[in-house]
């Protein structure tokens, strides 16, 4: 099986599509460079600007330098992986929530949902943003409630649950949109015939018509979205 070279050179054959080889670094050099430029640099800038507004130029310079020279950031930003992208959008998600708390509006709430969806698109670990925002919603809503304690608890939890449900919907639509409203990204990319017998999908769904429909739907890009 061959793999495309991102630097424009011809495809290179490899016996196992899922196993790295010694030829991989030059093959994905362009992708790694773009990742550093488009993700690593903005990540440093976000930290710098945030600290500049909160604590001044000295803290911004120190914080930006700590991120720029962090061994973990240097390692992940120099690879064509999603870790640095997740760090960027996870941080933007927290920034969007802080921005919304300062002046709660529907526009800022929608922006928060979109940014969380982008964090999920980068890496499913972004799901941690939901409990974080849930806790912050609780702390925001509790002081505004009145009446007996049990009524305040019920009211606060109900409002928090409603906000989280709407936030999940917004983030889910955004996540789906990053896959061109196809299921090939968030669901799976292998058809029923290409799914190994020991796959978790087979153990969950079996190998009948339902399993075939789910796996084929998840692995077939939709044509109207330009994914064919």
Tab-separated table of C-alpha atoms in Angstrom:
chain	number	residue	atom	x	y	z
A	1	UNK	CA	0.000	0.000	0.000
A	2	UNK	CA	1.240	3.497	-0.754
A	3	UNK	CA	1.128	6.674	1.236
A	4	UNK	CA	1.039	10.174	-0.274
A	5	UNK	CA	4.005	12.426	0.242
A	6	UNK	CA	3.050	15.853	1.483
A	7	UNK	CA	6.089	17.461	-0.154
A	8	UNK	CA	4.957	16.593	-3.678
A	9	UNK	CA	7.173	13.570	-4.293
A	10	UNK	CA	5.729	10.301	-5.656
A	11	UNK	CA	3.929	7.861	-3.396
A	12	UNK	CA	6.061	5.415	-1.442
A	13	UNK	CA	5.031	1.800	-0.958
A	14	UNK	CA	4.883	0.342	2.526
A	15	UNK	CA	3.857	-3.159	3.629
A	16	UNK	CA	1.719	-2.025	6.547
A	17	UNK	CA	-0.315	1.168	6.253
A	18	UNK	CA	-0.567	1.522	10.047
A	19	UNK	CA	3.094	0.930	10.909
A	20	UNK	CA	5.618	3.738	10.866
A	21	UNK	CA	8.849	3.462	8.925
A	22	UNK	CA	12.171	5.243	8.923
A	23	UNK	CA	11.054	7.141	5.810
A	24	UNK	CA	8.161	8.856	7.583
A	25	UNK	CA	9.898	12.089	8.760
A	26	UNK	CA	10.672	13.422	5.257
A	27	UNK	CA	7.303	12.229	3.982
A	28	UNK	CA	5.296	14.368	6.396
A	29	UNK	CA	7.793	17.214	6.763
A	30	UNK	CA	5.440	19.726	5.134
A	31	UNK	CA	2.562	18.705	7.415
A	32	UNK	CA	4.747	19.034	10.505
A	33	UNK	CA	5.931	22.469	9.431
A	34	UNK	CA	2.366	23.637	8.839
A	35	UNK	CA	1.331	22.279	12.229
A	36	UNK	CA	4.035	24.314	13.936
A	37	UNK	CA	3.144	27.453	11.988
A	38	UNK	CA	-0.662	27.298	12.101
A	39	UNK	CA	-1.128	25.730	15.540
A	40	UNK	CA	2.046	26.145	17.601
A	41	UNK	CA	2.507	29.868	16.963
A	42	UNK	CA	-1.162	30.782	17.654
A	43	UNK	CA	-1.018	28.753	20.870
A	44	UNK	CA	1.884	30.860	22.124
A	45	UNK	CA	0.118	34.051	21.021
A	46	UNK	CA	-3.107	33.125	22.829
A	47	UNK	CA	-1.220	32.566	26.083
A	48	UNK	CA	0.722	35.798	25.605
A	49	UNK	CA	-2.346	37.947	24.842
A	50	UNK	CA	-4.390	36.420	27.662
A	51	UNK	CA	-1.671	37.083	30.231
A	52	UNK	CA	-1.016	40.531	28.778
A	53	UNK	CA	-4.618	41.526	29.426
A	54	UNK	CA	-4.753	39.894	32.839
A	55	UNK	CA	-1.327	40.484	34.373
A	56	UNK	CA	0.686	42.810	32.155
A	57	UNK	CA	3.668	42.513	29.796
A	58	UNK	CA	6.061	40.822	32.231
A	59	UNK	CA	3.713	37.933	32.974
A	60	UNK	CA	2.813	37.722	29.278
A	61	UNK	CA	6.448	37.473	28.255
A	62	UNK	CA	7.245	34.833	30.862
A	63	UNK	CA	4.114	32.807	30.110
A	64	UNK	CA	4.582	32.993	26.356
A	65	UNK	CA	8.214	31.930	26.679
A	66	UNK	CA	7.293	29.017	28.944
A	67	UNK	CA	4.843	27.752	26.338
A	68	UNK	CA	7.159	28.414	23.395
A	69	UNK	CA	10.041	26.505	24.978
A	70	UNK	CA	8.014	23.827	26.736
A	71	UNK	CA	9.472	20.411	25.773
A	72	UNK	CA	5.981	18.965	25.479
A	73	UNK	CA	4.733	21.781	23.235
A	74	UNK	CA	7.891	21.658	21.110
A	75	UNK	CA	7.500	17.914	20.669
A	76	UNK	CA	3.810	17.921	19.802
A	77	UNK	CA	3.815	21.086	17.697
A	78	UNK	CA	6.615	19.664	15.544
A	79	UNK	CA	4.575	16.541	14.770
A	80	UNK	CA	1.638	16.224	12.399
A	81	UNK	CA	-0.673	15.178	15.248
A	82	UNK	CA	-3.749	16.646	16.912
A	83	UNK	CA	-2.289	17.235	20.386
A	84	UNK	CA	-1.127	20.803	19.830
A	85	UNK	CA	-4.371	21.601	18.005
A	86	UNK	CA	-6.336	20.300	20.973
A	87	UNK	CA	-4.226	22.395	23.358
A	88	UNK	CA	-4.993	25.495	21.281
A	89	UNK	CA	-8.743	24.986	21.004
A	90	UNK	CA	-9.048	23.726	24.569
A	91	UNK	CA	-7.458	26.959	25.737
A	92	UNK	CA	-9.697	28.961	23.411
A	93	UNK	CA	-12.689	27.147	24.883
A	94	UNK	CA	-11.745	28.255	28.383
A	95	UNK	CA	-11.119	31.779	27.107
A	96	UNK	CA	-14.528	31.819	25.401
A	97	UNK	CA	-16.214	30.809	28.637
A	98	UNK	CA	-14.427	33.517	30.627
A	99	UNK	CA	-15.413	36.042	27.951
A	100	UNK	CA	-19.033	34.913	28.150
A	101	UNK	CA	-19.104	35.096	31.956
A	102	UNK	CA	-18.047	38.736	31.857
A	103	UNK	CA	-21.018	39.627	29.667
A	104	UNK	CA	-23.478	36.736	29.183
A	105	UNK	CA	-25.083	36.975	25.745
A	106	UNK	CA	-26.488	34.412	23.343
A	107	UNK	CA	-23.824	35.291	20.801
A	108	UNK	CA	-21.034	34.506	23.233
A	109	UNK	CA	-22.809	31.319	24.301
A	110	UNK	CA	-22.977	30.161	20.679
A	111	UNK	CA	-19.300	31.009	20.227
A	112	UNK	CA	-18.486	28.915	23.298
A	113	UNK	CA	-20.326	25.937	21.808
A	114	UNK	CA	-18.540	26.337	18.488
A	115	UNK	CA	-15.092	26.502	20.100
A	116	UNK	CA	-15.807	23.416	22.221
A	117	UNK	CA	-16.896	21.644	19.043
A	118	UNK	CA	-13.587	22.566	17.413
A	119	UNK	CA	-11.717	21.251	20.452
A	120	UNK	CA	-13.628	17.978	20.113
A	121	UNK	CA	-12.807	17.887	16.406
A	122	UNK	CA	-9.125	18.176	17.278
A	123	UNK	CA	-9.303	15.435	19.905
A	124	UNK	CA	-12.156	13.742	21.708
A	125	UNK	CA	-10.420	14.560	24.995
A	126	UNK	CA	-12.132	17.925	24.575
A	127	UNK	CA	-15.151	16.339	26.230
A	128	UNK	CA	-13.606	17.474	29.528
A	129	UNK	CA	-14.764	21.001	28.677
A	130	UNK	CA	-18.380	20.002	29.316
A	131	UNK	CA	-18.000	19.161	33.034
A	132	UNK	CA	-15.747	22.195	33.454
A	133	UNK	CA	-18.365	24.506	31.961
A	134	UNK	CA	-21.056	22.708	33.966
A	135	UNK	CA	-19.270	23.489	37.225
A	136	UNK	CA	-18.769	27.098	36.162
A	137	UNK	CA	-22.451	27.364	35.214
A	138	UNK	CA	-23.362	26.153	38.708
A	139	UNK	CA	-21.167	28.771	40.354
A	140	UNK	CA	-22.648	31.446	38.090
A	141	UNK	CA	-26.309	30.507	38.608
A	142	UNK	CA	-26.349	29.660	42.320
A	143	UNK	CA	-25.981	33.243	43.661
A	144	UNK	CA	-28.857	34.400	41.428
A	145	UNK	CA	-31.401	31.957	42.885
A	146	UNK	CA	-33.692	32.759	45.817
A	147	UNK	CA	-35.968	30.823	48.136
A	148	UNK	CA	-35.473	27.665	50.193
A	149	UNK	CA	-32.244	25.768	49.677
A	150	UNK	CA	-33.881	22.780	47.975
A	151	UNK	CA	-35.621	25.053	45.473
A	152	UNK	CA	-32.353	26.824	44.775
A	153	UNK	CA	-30.634	23.483	44.186
A	154	UNK	CA	-33.371	22.278	41.832
A	155	UNK	CA	-33.468	25.567	39.928
A	156	UNK	CA	-29.697	25.787	39.591
A	157	UNK	CA	-29.340	22.173	38.443
A	158	UNK	CA	-32.220	22.501	35.962
A	159	UNK	CA	-30.808	25.656	34.392
A	160	UNK	CA	-27.326	24.168	34.271
A	161	UNK	CA	-28.648	21.011	32.635
A	162	UNK	CA	-30.510	23.033	30.016
A	163	UNK	CA	-27.463	25.110	29.199
A	164	UNK	CA	-25.256	22.036	28.963
A	165	UNK	CA	-27.744	20.298	26.667
A	166	UNK	CA	-27.758	23.294	24.338
A	167	UNK	CA	-23.982	23.514	24.527
A	168	UNK	CA	-23.656	19.826	23.603
A	169	UNK	CA	-25.974	20.413	20.637
A	170	UNK	CA	-23.948	23.380	19.388
A	171	UNK	CA	-20.643	21.568	19.866
A	172	UNK	CA	-22.009	18.435	18.207
A	173	UNK	CA	-23.175	20.343	15.132
A	174	UNK	CA	-19.779	22.039	14.909
A	175	UNK	CA	-17.966	18.712	15.271
A	176	UNK	CA	-20.168	17.182	12.594
A	177	UNK	CA	-19.556	20.181	10.352
A	178	UNK	CA	-15.780	19.723	10.525
A	179	UNK	CA	-16.384	16.316	8.915
A	180	UNK	CA	-18.562	17.926	6.217
A	181	UNK	CA	-21.666	16.578	7.946
A	182	UNK	CA	-20.540	13.054	7.193
A	183	UNK	CA	-20.084	10.239	9.703
A	184	UNK	CA	-16.705	9.148	8.371
A	185	UNK	CA	-14.774	11.186	10.912
A	186	UNK	CA	-16.654	10.914	14.218
A	187	UNK	CA	-17.970	7.385	13.619
A	188	UNK	CA	-15.541	5.188	11.665
A	189	UNK	CA	-13.679	5.046	8.368
A	190	UNK	CA	-13.699	1.332	7.533
A	191	UNK	CA	-16.546	-0.403	5.739
A	192	UNK	CA	-18.162	-3.597	6.997
A	193	UNK	CA	-16.014	-5.740	4.685
A	194	UNK	CA	-12.775	-4.088	5.850
A	195	UNK	CA	-13.575	-4.269	9.574
A	196	UNK	CA	-11.522	-7.016	11.302
A	197	UNK	CA	-13.508	-9.825	12.964
A	198	UNK	CA	-11.988	-8.981	16.349
A	199	UNK	CA	-13.003	-5.313	16.082
A	200	UNK	CA	-14.973	-3.755	18.924
A	201	UNK	CA	-17.591	-2.783	16.348
A	202	UNK	CA	-18.257	-6.459	15.623
A	203	UNK	CA	-18.473	-7.277	19.323
A	204	UNK	CA	-20.947	-4.421	19.876
A	205	UNK	CA	-23.104	-4.714	16.765
A	206	UNK	CA	-22.528	-8.271	15.583
A	207	UNK	CA	-22.164	-9.057	11.889
A	208	UNK	CA	-25.767	-8.829	10.716
A	209	UNK	CA	-27.649	-6.314	8.560
A	210	UNK	CA	-27.726	-3.689	11.316
A	211	UNK	CA	-23.949	-3.840	11.731
A	212	UNK	CA	-23.455	-3.608	7.978
A	213	UNK	CA	-25.719	-0.548	7.735
A	214	UNK	CA	-24.014	1.266	10.629
A	215	UNK	CA	-20.472	0.569	9.404
A	216	UNK	CA	-21.191	1.337	5.769
A	217	UNK	CA	-22.979	4.556	6.728
A	218	UNK	CA	-20.059	5.566	8.915
A	219	UNK	CA	-17.439	4.841	6.264
A	220	UNK	CA	-19.170	6.368	3.223
A	221	UNK	CA	-18.644	10.120	2.677
A	222	UNK	CA	-21.710	12.005	1.532
A	223	UNK	CA	-21.454	13.325	-2.010
A	224	UNK	CA	-23.358	16.589	-1.591
A	225	UNK	CA	-20.815	17.825	0.962
A	226	UNK	CA	-17.915	17.467	-1.433
A	227	UNK	CA	-16.383	14.534	0.426
A	228	UNK	CA	-16.600	11.923	-2.304
